[in-house]
CSV table of C-alpha atoms in Angstrom, one decimal:
chain,number,residue,atom,x,y,z
Y,7,MET,CA,0.0,0.0,0.0
Y,8,ALA,CA,1.2,3.5,-0.8
Y,9,GLN,CA,2.3,5.6,2.2
Y,10,TRP,CA,1.0,8.9,0.8
Y,11,THR,CA,-2.4,10.4,1.8
Y,12,SER,CA,-2.5,13.3,-0.7
Y,13,ALA,CA,-0.8,14.5,-3.8
Y,14,VAL,CA,0.8,17.7,-5.0
Y,15,GLY,CA,0.7,18.3,-8.7
Y,16,ALA,CA,3.7,19.7,-10.6
Y,17,PRO,CA,2.1,23.1,-11.5
Y,18,GLN,CA,1.0,23.5,-7.9
Y,19,LEU,CA,4.4,22.7,-6.5
Y,20,ALA,CA,6.1,25.0,-9.0
Y,21,ARG,CA,3.7,27.8,-7.9
Y,22,LEU,CA,4.4,27.2,-4.2
Y,23,LEU,CA,8.2,27.3,-4.9
Y,24,ARG,CA,7.9,30.6,-6.8
Y,25,SER,CA,5.9,32.1,-4.0
Y,26,GLN,CA,8.7,31.7,-1.4
Y,27,ASP,CA,10.6,34.6,-0.1
Y,28,PRO,CA,12.8,35.9,-3.0
Y,29,ARG,CA,15.7,36.0,-0.6
Y,30,ALA,CA,15.8,32.2,-0.5
Y,31,ALA,CA,17.2,32.3,-4.1
Y,32,GLU,CA,20.2,34.2,-2.8
Y,33,LEU,CA,21.3,31.6,-0.3
Y,34,THR,CA,25.0,31.0,-0.5
Y,35,ALA,CA,27.4,28.4,0.8
Y,36,ASN,CA,31.0,29.5,1.4
Y,37,GLY,CA,30.3,32.7,-0.5
Y,38,ARG,CA,29.1,30.9,-3.6
Y,39,LYS,CA,25.5,30.6,-5.0
Y,40,LEU,CA,23.9,27.3,-4.1
Y,41,PRO,CA,23.7,24.6,-6.9
Y,42,ALA,CA,20.3,24.5,-8.6
Y,43,TYR,CA,19.5,21.1,-7.1
Y,44,ARG,CA,20.3,22.3,-3.6
Y,45,GLY,CA,18.1,25.4,-4.0
Y,46,LEU,CA,15.2,23.2,-5.2
Y,47,ALA,CA,15.7,20.7,-2.4
Y,48,ASP,CA,15.8,23.5,0.2
Y,49,GLY,CA,12.7,25.0,-1.3
Y,50,VAL,CA,10.7,21.8,-1.0
Y,51,ARG,CA,12.1,21.2,2.5
Y,52,LEU,CA,11.0,24.6,3.6
Y,53,LEU,CA,7.5,24.1,2.2
Y,54,VAL,CA,7.2,20.9,4.2
Y,55,LEU,CA,8.5,22.5,7.4
Y,56,GLU,CA,6.1,25.4,6.9
Y,57,GLY,CA,3.2,23.0,6.3
Y,58,ARG,CA,2.4,24.5,2.8
Y,59,VAL,CA,3.1,21.0,1.4
Y,60,PRO,CA,1.7,18.4,3.7
Y,61,VAL,CA,3.7,15.5,5.2
Y,62,ALA,CA,2.9,12.2,3.3
Y,63,ALA,CA,2.0,14.1,0.1
Y,64,ARG,CA,3.1,12.4,-3.1
Y,65,LEU,CA,5.4,14.6,-5.2
Y,66,PRO,CA,5.2,14.8,-9.0
Y,67,ALA,CA,7.4,12.6,-11.1
Y,68,GLU,CA,10.9,14.0,-11.9
Y,69,ARG,CA,10.1,14.7,-15.5
Y,70,GLU,CA,6.8,16.5,-14.7
Y,71,LEU,CA,8.4,18.8,-12.0
Y,72,ALA,CA,11.4,19.6,-14.2
Y,73,ALA,CA,9.1,20.8,-17.0
Y,74,ALA,CA,7.0,22.9,-14.5
Y,75,VAL,CA,10.0,24.5,-12.7
Y,76,GLY,CA,12.1,25.0,-15.8
Y,77,VAL,CA,15.2,22.9,-14.8
Y,78,SER,CA,16.7,19.7,-16.1
Y,79,ARG,CA,15.4,16.3,-14.9
Y,80,THR,CA,18.9,15.6,-13.5
Y,81,THR,CA,18.5,18.6,-11.2
Y,82,VAL,CA,15.2,17.3,-9.9
Y,83,ALA,CA,16.6,13.8,-9.5
Y,84,ALA,CA,19.5,15.3,-7.5
Y,85,ALA,CA,17.1,17.4,-5.4
Y,86,TYR,CA,15.0,14.4,-4.6
Y,87,GLU,CA,18.0,12.3,-3.7
Y,88,ALA,CA,19.2,15.1,-1.3
Y,89,LEU,CA,15.7,15.2,0.3
Y,90,ARG,CA,15.8,11.4,0.8
Y,91,ALA,CA,19.2,11.6,2.4
Y,92,GLU,CA,18.0,14.2,4.8
Y,93,GLY,CA,14.8,12.3,5.7
Y,94,PHE,CA,12.4,14.7,4.0
Y,95,LEU,CA,11.4,12.3,1.2
Y,96,GLU,CA,10.6,8.6,1.0
Y,97,SER,CA,10.2,6.5,-2.1
Y,98,ARG,CA,8.9,3.1,-3.2
Y,99,ARG,CA,9.1,1.5,-6.6
Y,100,GLY,CA,5.6,1.7,-8.1
Y,101,SER,CA,4.3,4.1,-5.5
Y,102,GLY,CA,6.4,7.2,-6.3
Y,103,SER,CA,7.9,9.6,-3.7
Y,104,TRP,CA,6.2,11.4,-0.9
Y,105,THR,CA,7.2,14.0,1.7
Y,106,ALA,CA,8.3,13.0,5.2
Y,107,VAL,CA,10.1,14.4,8.3
Y,108,PRO,CA,13.4,13.1,9.5
Y,109,ALA,CA,13.4,10.2,11.9
Y,110,GLY,CA,13.9,11.3,15.5
Y,111,ASN,CA,12.3,14.7,15.0
Y,112,PRO,CA,9.8,15.6,17.8
Y,113,LEU,CA,6.3,15.1,16.4
Y,114,PRO,CA,3.1,16.7,17.9
Y,115,THR,CA,1.7,14.1,20.3
Y,116,ARG,CA,-0.2,16.2,22.8
Y,117,GLY,CA,-2.7,18.9,22.8
Y,118,LEU,CA,-2.5,22.2,24.7
Y,119,GLU,CA,-2.9,21.4,28.3
Y,120,PRO,CA,-3.6,24.3,30.8
Y,121,LEU,CA,-0.7,25.5,32.9
Y,122,PRO,CA,-0.8,24.4,36.5
Y,123,PRO,CA,-2.0,27.4,38.7
Y,124,GLU,CA,1.1,27.0,41.0
Y,125,ALA,CA,3.3,28.0,38.0
Y,126,ALA,CA,1.6,31.3,37.4
Y,127,GLY,CA,3.9,33.3,39.6
Y,128,SER,CA,7.0,32.9,37.3
Y,129,MET,CA,5.5,31.8,34.0
Y,130,ILE,CA,3.6,33.9,31.5
Y,131,ASP,CA,1.2,31.4,29.9
Y,132,LEU,CA,0.6,31.8,26.2
Y,133,GLY,CA,-0.4,28.2,25.8
Y,134,CYS,CA,-4.2,28.3,26.0
Y,135,ALA,CA,-6.4,30.7,24.0
Y,136,ALA,CA,-8.8,31.4,26.9
Y,137,LEU,CA,-9.6,34.5,28.8
Y,138,PRO,CA,-10.8,34.9,32.4
Y,139,ALA,CA,-14.5,34.8,33.1
Y,140,PRO,CA,-16.5,38.0,32.3
Y,141,GLU,CA,-18.0,39.4,35.4
Y,142,PRO,CA,-20.6,40.2,36.6
Y,143,TRP,CA,-22.2,38.2,33.8
Y,144,LEU,CA,-20.9,34.8,35.0
Y,145,THR,CA,-22.3,35.3,38.5
Y,146,ARG,CA,-25.6,36.6,37.2
Y,147,ALA,CA,-25.9,33.6,34.9
Y,148,VAL,CA,-25.2,31.1,37.7
Y,149,GLN,CA,-27.7,32.9,39.9
Y,150,GLY,CA,-30.3,32.7,37.2
Y,151,ALA,CA,-29.6,29.0,36.8
Y,152,MET,CA,-30.0,28.4,40.5
Y,153,ALA,CA,-33.4,30.2,40.4
Y,154,ASP,CA,-34.5,27.8,37.6
Y,155,LEU,CA,-32.9,24.7,39.0
Y,156,PRO,CA,-35.9,23.6,41.3
Y,157,LEU,CA,-38.0,22.9,38.1
Y,158,TYR,CA,-35.5,20.2,37.1
Y,159,ALA,CA,-34.5,18.9,40.5
Y,160,HIS,CA,-37.5,16.5,40.6
Y,161,THR,CA,-36.3,14.8,37.3
Y,162,HIS,CA,-33.6,12.2,36.8
Y,163,GLY,CA,-31.4,15.0,35.4
Y,164,ASP,CA,-30.2,13.2,32.3
Y,165,TYR,CA,-30.9,15.0,29.1
Y,166,PRO,CA,-28.9,13.4,26.3
Y,167,ALA,CA,-30.0,15.9,23.7
Y,168,GLY,CA,-29.8,18.8,26.1
Y,169,LEU,CA,-32.3,20.8,28.0
Y,170,PRO,CA,-35.3,21.7,25.8
Y,171,VAL,CA,-35.0,25.4,26.9
Y,172,LEU,CA,-31.4,25.6,25.7
Y,173,ARG,CA,-32.0,23.7,22.5
Y,174,GLN,CA,-34.8,26.1,21.7
Y,175,ALA,CA,-32.6,29.2,22.5
Y,176,LEU,CA,-29.8,27.9,20.3
Y,177,ALA,CA,-32.1,27.1,17.5
Y,178,ASP,CA,-33.5,30.6,17.7
Y,179,ARG,CA,-30.1,32.1,17.4
Y,180,TYR,CA,-29.4,30.2,14.2
Y,181,THR,CA,-32.8,31.3,12.8
Y,182,ALA,CA,-31.9,34.9,13.7
Y,183,ARG,CA,-28.7,34.5,11.6
Y,184,GLY,CA,-30.8,33.5,8.6
Y,185,ILE,CA,-30.5,29.7,9.1
Y,186,PRO,CA,-34.0,28.4,9.9
Y,187,THR,CA,-33.4,25.8,12.7
Y,188,MET,CA,-35.7,23.6,14.8
Y,189,PRO,CA,-34.7,22.4,18.4
Y,190,GLU,CA,-34.7,18.9,16.9
Y,191,GLN,CA,-31.6,20.0,14.9
Y,192,ILE,CA,-29.6,20.8,18.1
Y,193,MET,CA,-27.8,18.6,20.6
Y,194,VAL,CA,-26.1,20.1,23.6
Y,195,THR,CA,-22.6,18.7,24.4
Y,196,THR,CA,-19.9,19.0,26.9
Y,197,GLY,CA,-17.9,21.7,25.1
Y,198,ALA,CA,-16.9,21.7,21.4
Y,199,MET,CA,-14.4,18.9,22.0
Y,200,GLY,CA,-17.3,16.7,23.2
Y,201,ALA,CA,-19.2,17.6,20.1
Y,202,VAL,CA,-16.4,16.7,17.7
Y,203,ALA,CA,-15.7,13.5,19.7
Y,204,ALA,CA,-19.3,12.4,19.4
Y,205,ILE,CA,-19.3,13.1,15.7
Y,206,CYS,CA,-16.1,11.2,15.2
Y,207,ARG,CA,-17.5,8.2,17.1
Y,208,LEU,CA,-20.6,8.2,14.9
Y,209,CYS,CA,-19.3,9.0,11.5
Y,210,THR,CA,-15.7,7.6,11.3
Y,211,GLY,CA,-14.0,4.4,12.2
Y,212,PRO,CA,-10.3,3.6,13.0
Y,213,GLY,CA,-8.1,4.0,9.9
Y,214,GLU,CA,-10.6,6.1,8.0
Y,215,ARG,CA,-9.4,9.3,6.4
Y,216,VAL,CA,-10.3,12.7,7.8
Y,217,ALA,CA,-9.3,15.9,5.9
Y,218,VAL,CA,-8.2,18.8,8.1
Y,219,ASP,CA,-7.0,22.4,7.6
Y,220,SER,CA,-3.2,22.6,7.7
Y,221,PRO,CA,-2.5,24.0,10.3
Y,222,SER,CA,-5.5,23.3,12.5
Y,223,TYR,CA,-6.5,23.3,16.1
Y,224,ALA,CA,-4.1,21.1,18.0
Y,225,ASN,CA,-6.5,19.5,20.5
Y,226,ILE,CA,-8.9,18.4,17.8
Y,227,LEU,CA,-6.0,16.9,15.8
Y,228,GLN,CA,-5.0,14.9,18.9
Y,229,LEU,CA,-8.5,13.9,19.6
Y,230,MET,CA,-8.8,12.5,16.0
Y,231,ARG,CA,-5.4,10.7,16.3
Y,232,ASP,CA,-6.6,9.1,19.5
Y,233,ALA,CA,-9.8,8.0,17.7
Y,234,GLY,CA,-7.6,6.2,15.1
Y,235,ALA,CA,-8.4,8.6,12.2
Y,236,ARG,CA,-5.9,8.9,9.4
Y,237,LEU,CA,-5.5,12.7,9.0
Y,238,VAL,CA,-5.1,14.2,5.6
Y,239,PRO,CA,-3.8,17.8,5.9
Y,240,VAL,CA,-5.0,20.4,3.4
Y,241,ALA,CA,-2.9,23.6,3.3
Y,242,LEU,CA,-4.6,27.0,3.6
Y,243,GLY,CA,-4.4,29.4,0.7
Y,244,GLU,CA,-1.4,31.5,0.1
Y,245,ARG,CA,-0.9,34.3,2.6
Y,246,LEU,CA,-3.7,32.9,4.7
Y,247,THR,CA,-6.5,34.0,2.4
Y,248,GLY,CA,-8.8,31.2,3.3
Y,249,TRP,CA,-9.2,27.7,1.8
Y,250,ASP,CA,-7.4,26.6,-1.4
Y,251,LEU,CA,-10.4,25.2,-3.2
Y,252,PRO,CA,-8.6,23.4,-6.0
Y,253,VAL,CA,-6.5,21.5,-3.5
Y,254,TRP,CA,-9.6,20.7,-1.4
Y,255,ARG,CA,-11.3,19.3,-4.5
Y,256,GLN,CA,-8.2,17.2,-5.4
Y,257,VAL,CA,-7.9,15.8,-1.8
Y,258,MET,CA,-11.6,14.9,-1.7
Y,259,ARG,CA,-11.3,13.2,-5.1
Y,260,ASP,CA,-8.0,11.4,-4.5
Y,261,ALA,CA,-8.1,10.6,-0.8
Y,262,ALA,CA,-11.9,10.2,-0.5
Y,263,PRO,CA,-12.0,11.3,3.2
Y,264,ARG,CA,-15.0,10.2,5.1
Y,265,MET,CA,-15.1,13.5,7.0
Y,266,ALA,CA,-13.5,16.9,6.9
Y,267,TYR,CA,-12.9,19.3,9.8
Y,268,VAL,CA,-12.6,23.0,9.1
Y,269,VAL,CA,-12.7,26.4,10.9
Y,270,ALA,CA,-14.3,29.0,8.7
Y,271,ASP,CA,-14.5,32.0,11.1
Y,272,PHE,CA,-11.2,33.3,12.6
Y,273,HIS,CA,-9.4,30.0,12.1
Y,274,ASN,CA,-7.4,28.6,15.0
Y,275,PRO,CA,-4.4,29.2,14.9
Y,276,THR,CA,-4.1,31.5,11.9
Y,277,GLY,CA,-7.1,33.8,12.4
Y,278,THR,CA,-8.2,33.3,8.7
Y,279,LEU,CA,-11.7,34.2,7.7
Y,280,ALA,CA,-13.0,32.2,4.8
Y,281,THR,CA,-15.0,34.1,2.2
Y,282,GLU,CA,-18.6,33.4,1.3
Y,283,ASP,CA,-17.6,32.1,-2.2
Y,284,GLN,CA,-15.1,29.7,-0.6
Y,285,ARG,CA,-17.8,28.4,1.8
Y,286,ARG,CA,-20.2,27.8,-1.1
Y,287,ARG,CA,-17.6,26.0,-3.2
Y,288,LEU,CA,-16.3,23.9,-0.3
Y,289,VAL,CA,-19.8,22.6,0.5
Y,290,ASP,CA,-20.3,21.8,-3.2
Y,291,ALA,CA,-17.1,19.9,-3.2
Y,292,ALA,CA,-17.9,18.0,-0.1
Y,293,ARG,CA,-21.4,17.1,-1.3
Y,294,SER,CA,-20.0,15.9,-4.7
Y,295,ALA,CA,-17.4,13.7,-2.9
Y,296,GLY,CA,-19.7,12.3,-0.3
Y,297,THR,CA,-17.5,13.9,2.5
Y,298,LEU,CA,-19.2,15.0,5.7
Y,299,LEU,CA,-18.1,18.6,6.5
Y,300,VAL,CA,-17.7,19.4,10.2
Y,301,VAL,CA,-17.5,23.2,10.7
Y,302,ASP,CA,-16.2,24.6,14.0
Y,303,GLU,CA,-17.8,27.9,14.8
Y,304,THR,CA,-16.3,28.4,18.3
Y,305,MET,CA,-14.6,31.6,17.3
Y,306,THR,CA,-17.4,33.1,15.2
Y,307,GLU,CA,-18.5,35.8,17.7
Y,308,ILE,CA,-15.0,37.0,18.5
Y,309,VAL,CA,-15.1,39.8,15.9
Y,310,LEU,CA,-12.3,42.3,16.8
Y,311,ASP,CA,-12.5,44.9,14.0
Y,312,PRO,CA,-16.0,46.5,14.0
Y,313,ASP,CA,-16.0,47.0,10.2
Y,314,THR,CA,-15.6,43.2,9.6
Y,315,GLU,CA,-18.7,41.7,8.0
Y,316,LEU,CA,-19.1,38.0,8.6
Y,317,PRO,CA,-20.1,35.9,5.6
Y,318,ARG,CA,-23.1,33.6,5.9
Y,319,PRO,CA,-22.5,30.4,8.0
Y,320,VAL,CA,-21.2,27.4,6.0
Y,321,CYS,CA,-24.5,25.5,6.8
Y,322,ALA,CA,-26.4,28.2,4.9
Y,323,PHE,CA,-25.1,26.6,1.7
Y,324,ASP,CA,-26.4,23.2,2.7
Y,325,PRO,CA,-30.2,23.7,3.0
Y,326,ALA,CA,-30.9,20.0,2.9
Y,327,GLY,CA,-28.5,19.3,5.8
Y,328,SER,CA,-26.9,16.4,4.1
Y,329,ALA,CA,-23.3,17.6,3.9
Y,330,VAL,CA,-22.6,20.0,6.9
Y,331,ILE,CA,-22.5,19.5,10.6
Y,332,THR,CA,-21.9,22.7,12.7
Y,333,VAL,CA,-20.2,22.8,16.1
Y,334,GLY,CA,-20.4,25.7,18.5
Y,335,SER,CA,-19.4,26.4,22.1
Y,336,ALA,CA,-19.6,28.9,24.9
Y,337,SER,CA,-16.0,28.4,25.9
Y,338,LYS,CA,-14.3,31.0,23.6
Y,339,ALA,CA,-17.1,33.6,23.4
Y,340,PHE,CA,-18.0,33.4,27.1
Y,341,TRP,CA,-15.7,31.3,29.4
Y,342,ALA,CA,-13.7,28.1,29.0
Y,343,GLY,CA,-14.9,27.0,32.4
Y,344,MET,CA,-18.4,26.9,31.1
Y,345,ARG,CA,-18.2,23.5,29.3
Y,346,ILE,CA,-21.2,23.8,27.1
Y,347,GLY,CA,-21.1,23.1,23.4
Y,348,TRP,CA,-23.6,22.1,20.7
Y,349,VAL,CA,-24.1,20.4,17.4
Y,350,ARG,CA,-26.4,21.7,14.7
Y,351,ALA,CA,-27.2,19.0,12.1
Y,352,ALA,CA,-30.1,17.3,10.3
Y,353,PRO,CA,-32.6,15.8,12.7
Y,354,ASP,CA,-31.7,12.2,11.8
Y,355,ILE,CA,-28.0,12.9,12.5
Y,356,ILE,CA,-29.0,14.5,15.9
Y,357,ARG,CA,-31.1,11.4,16.7
Y,358,SER,CA,-28.2,9.1,16.0
Y,359,LEU,CA,-25.8,11.3,18.0
Y,360,VAL,CA,-28.2,11.3,21.0
Y,361,ALA,CA,-28.7,7.5,20.8
Y,362,ALA,CA,-24.9,6.9,20.7
Y,363,ARG,CA,-24.4,9.2,23.7
Y,364,ALA,CA,-25.9,6.7,26.1
Y,365,TYR,CA,-22.5,4.9,25.9
Y,366,SER,CA,-20.4,7.9,26.7
Y,367,ASP,CA,-21.5,10.8,29.1
Y,368,LEU,CA,-25.4,10.6,29.0
Y,369,GLY,CA,-25.7,14.4,29.0
Y,370,SER,CA,-24.1,17.8,30.0
Y,371,PRO,CA,-24.5,19.4,33.4
Y,372,VAL,CA,-28.0,20.8,34.0
Y,373,LEU,CA,-26.8,23.8,36.0
Y,374,GLU,CA,-24.4,25.0,33.3
Y,375,GLN,CA,-27.0,24.5,30.6
Y,376,LEU,CA,-29.4,26.6,32.6
Y,377,ALA,CA,-26.7,29.3,33.0
Y,378,ILE,CA,-26.2,29.6,29.3
Y,379,ALA,CA,-30.0,29.6,28.7
Y,380,SER,CA,-30.3,32.4,31.2
Y,381,LEU,CA,-27.6,34.4,29.4
Y,382,LEU,CA,-29.3,34.0,26.1
Y,383,ALA,CA,-32.7,34.9,27.5
Y,384,ASN,CA,-31.9,38.1,29.3
Y,385,GLY,CA,-29.4,39.7,27.0
Y,386,GLY,CA,-26.5,38.9,29.1
Y,387,TRP,CA,-24.8,36.9,26.4
Y,388,GLU,CA,-24.5,39.9,24.0
Y,389,GLU,CA,-23.2,42.1,26.8
Y,390,ALA,CA,-20.6,39.6,27.9
Y,391,VAL,CA,-19.5,38.9,24.3
Y,392,ALA,CA,-19.1,42.6,23.7
Y,393,ILE,CA,-16.8,42.8,26.8
Y,394,ARG,CA,-14.9,39.7,25.6
Y,395,ARG,CA,-14.3,41.4,22.2
Y,396,GLU,CA,-13.0,44.5,23.8
Y,397,GLN,CA,-10.6,42.5,26.0
Y,398,ALA,CA,-9.3,40.4,23.1
Y,399,ARG,CA,-8.9,43.5,20.8
Y,400,GLU,CA,-6.8,45.3,23.5
Y,401,ASN,CA,-4.7,42.1,24.0
Y,402,ARG,CA,-4.2,41.6,20.3
Y,403,ASP,CA,-3.0,45.2,19.8
Y,404,ALA,CA,-0.6,44.8,22.8
Y,405,ILE,CA,0.9,41.6,21.5
Y,406,VAL,CA,1.2,43.0,17.9
Y,407,GLY,CA,2.9,46.2,19.2
Y,408,ALA,CA,5.3,44.3,21.4
Y,409,LEU,CA,6.3,42.0,18.5
Y,410,ARG,CA,7.0,44.9,16.2
Y,411,ARG,CA,9.2,46.5,18.9
Y,412,HIS,CA,11.1,43.5,20.1
Y,413,LEU,CA,10.9,40.9,17.2
Y,414,PRO,CA,10.6,43.0,14.0
Y,415,ASP,CA,11.8,40.2,11.8
Y,416,TRP,CA,8.9,37.9,12.8
Y,417,GLU,CA,6.2,37.8,10.2
Y,418,PHE,CA,2.4,37.7,10.8
Y,419,SER,CA,-0.9,38.9,9.5
Y,420,VAL,CA,-3.1,40.7,12.0
Y,421,PRO,CA,-6.4,38.8,12.3
Y,422,ARG,CA,-9.7,40.6,12.3
Y,423,GLY,CA,-11.1,38.3,14.9
Y,424,GLY,CA,-10.5,35.2,17.0
Y,425,LEU,CA,-8.0,34.8,19.8
Y,426,THR,CA,-4.8,33.7,18.1
Y,427,LEU,CA,-1.9,35.1,16.2
Y,428,TRP,CA,0.1,32.7,13.9
Y,429,THR,CA,3.7,34.0,13.7
Y,430,ARG,CA,6.6,33.0,11.5
Y,431,THR,CA,9.7,33.0,13.7
Y,432,GLY,CA,12.3,34.5,11.4
Y,433,GLY,CA,13.7,31.3,10.1
Y,434,LEU,CA,14.3,29.8,13.6
Y,435,SER,CA,12.9,26.6,15.0
Y,436,GLY,CA,9.6,27.2,16.7
Y,437,SER,CA,10.1,24.1,18.8
Y,438,ARG,CA,13.5,25.3,20.1
Y,439,ILE,CA,12.1,28.8,20.8
Y,440,ALA,CA,9.2,27.2,22.8
Y,441,GLU,CA,11.7,25.1,24.8
Y,442,ALA,CA,14.0,28.0,25.5
Y,443,GLY,CA,11.0,30.3,26.3
Y,444,GLU,CA,9.6,27.9,28.9
Y,445,ARG,CA,13.0,28.1,30.7
Y,446,LEU,CA,12.9,31.9,30.5
Y,447,GLY,CA,9.3,32.1,31.9
Y,448,VAL,CA,7.1,32.3,28.8
Y,449,ARG,CA,5.1,29.4,27.6
Y,450,VAL,CA,4.1,29.2,23.9
Y,451,PRO,CA,3.0,26.3,21.7
Y,452,SER,CA,5.3,25.7,18.7
Y,453,GLY,CA,4.0,25.3,15.1
Y,454,PRO,CA,4.2,21.5,14.9
Y,455,ARG,CA,1.5,21.2,17.5
Y,456,PHE,CA,-0.9,22.5,14.9
Y,457,GLY,CA,0.3,20.4,12.0
Y,458,VAL,CA,0.3,16.7,11.0
Y,459,ASP,CA,3.6,14.9,11.5
Y,460,GLY,CA,6.0,17.7,12.2
Y,461,ALA,CA,5.0,20.5,9.8
Y,462,PHE,CA,5.2,24.2,10.7
Y,463,GLU,CA,8.5,24.1,12.5
Y,464,GLY,CA,9.1,27.8,11.7
Y,465,PHE,CA,6.0,29.1,13.6
Y,466,VAL,CA,4.6,29.7,17.0
Y,467,ARG,CA,1.0,30.5,18.1
Y,468,LEU,CA,0.4,33.5,20.3
Y,469,PRO,CA,-3.0,33.9,21.9
Y,470,PHE,CA,-4.7,37.2,22.9
Y,471,THR,CA,-4.7,36.4,26.6
Y,472,VAL,CA,-2.4,39.1,28.1
Y,473,SER,CA,-2.1,42.9,27.7
Y,474,GLY,CA,-0.1,45.9,28.7
Y,475,ALA,CA,3.2,45.3,30.6
Y,476,VAL,CA,2.6,41.5,30.7
Y,477,ALA,CA,2.3,41.3,26.9
Y,478,ASP,CA,5.5,43.3,26.5
Y,479,GLU,CA,7.4,41.2,29.0
Y,480,ALA,CA,6.2,38.0,27.3
Y,481,VAL,CA,7.6,39.2,24.0
Y,482,VAL,CA,10.8,40.3,25.6
Y,483,ARG,CA,11.3,36.8,26.9
Y,484,LEU,CA,10.4,35.4,23.5
Y,485,ALA,CA,13.0,37.7,22.0
Y,486,ARG,CA,15.6,36.4,24.4
Y,487,ALA,CA,14.6,32.8,23.6
Y,488,ALA,CA,15.0,33.5,19.9
Y,489,GLN,CA,18.4,35.0,20.5
Y,490,LEU,CA,19.5,31.9,22.4
Y,491,VAL,CA,18.3,29.7,19.6
Y,492,ALA,CA,19.9,31.8,16.9
Y,493,THR,CA,23.3,31.8,18.7
Y,494,GLY,CA,23.1,28.1,19.7
Y,495,VAL,CA,23.2,28.8,23.4
Y,496,ALA,CA,21.5,26.0,25.4
Y,497,PRO,CA,18.4,27.3,27.2
Y,498,ALA,CA,19.6,25.9,30.5
Y,499,GLU,CA,22.5,28.4,30.4
Y,500,ALA,CA,20.2,31.3,30.5
Y,501,GLY,CA,19.2,30.8,34.1
Y,502,ALA,CA,15.8,30.5,35.7
Y,503,PRO,CA,13.0,33.0,35.1
Y,504,HIS,CA,12.2,35.7,37.6
Y,505,ALA,CA,8.8,36.1,39.1
Y,506,PHE,CA,6.7,38.7,37.2
Y,507,VAL,CA,3.8,40.5,38.8
Y,508,ALA,CA,1.5,42.7,36.6
């Protein structure tokens, strides 16, 4: 069996190579210009490390790539041989050659676990994209839930589909967004992670292919790995302009994934906002291929720039409900400690999810469901989300300003929403910066956590969770970590971090 899960055509690879930083063509060795094969090999290697060409993607035949790039076949053959020698390419007679990462490289095997509270005194935590609870709205919501709780205390308390009052409130919100929805199309879950886990259990089996954005949300990737899914990464469009629809169509045709997981609104980690035309075309492609499209909307309400107009939801382009399942959550828009999520899908899919839930968690906590229902009913949700947007906007601007002062060679696009900044680390290893940063008192997740099999080594993700002096200090520590990595100094030699109090 071939070891590749997707393919990169010769025209596409040539286009990606041409889109790289023009300075790459001026690389020299001992004062001399690199040989053509070395430049080609380095270009492909960089595309793999940045995640723009997925790991386990079949590369074009030597003759095809030579014609597309405008070099000799001998040059391509030498480049491929160099990549094989370095561990970035594997080949098998009859199956072609496909991208890889060198044996022994650290691969992303965990999600993004919260920092222990006892470490907060000396560590600035930029690991989790979550903000403190908005007050007084959290307290008011819990008080409203307590007032309503006696109505439910005389029942068994298990509501596998969710409390009827909350299902109705969520259905009404979709209807208000222009997507007519009945309560029968809603299932309340224990967070968005619980929603995606339930969908995976119902719709995929071990070894089945699942297409994912590349990069994508680290915890969901790990959840799918643990479920036995075979992940097929699909790179985002150039300069983070949304989805690359020709590539998506090719992956759905060639790899035939059973399911696809995407984030259309303020993508985690890149902040990308997919256009309305991209949404329509992706739904058409999924429907044609028989691929179930799971759309994560957890960041939808975190609009940071007031002039940003959100496109219609992805499910608006699937009126029959046969191709799209939508996942939402209160964790990002309100508070991560409020573990309430939901699924919107066709009624028959919801019934199947509810039936299968009897073998997992039976239902979400009644008190937390009542708290969210109370927020939605009394206008507290809109007020809390408005405060959340203001906090995230202030934090975003603080992080961006600090990066421009202390790390001017790091590259990023300022997102118009969401909670994360995807940052290219000036040609340095994101994994090494993360390791050095933790020793210096700043915790960041490196790019490979958000890729499949070691991609995105040259990136880190920075969430909008700190502001003011804390944001500046966090970037100062990152700059020190980057300096250590650039000079080859072991992080342990830098000494322990000092306590920081904001």
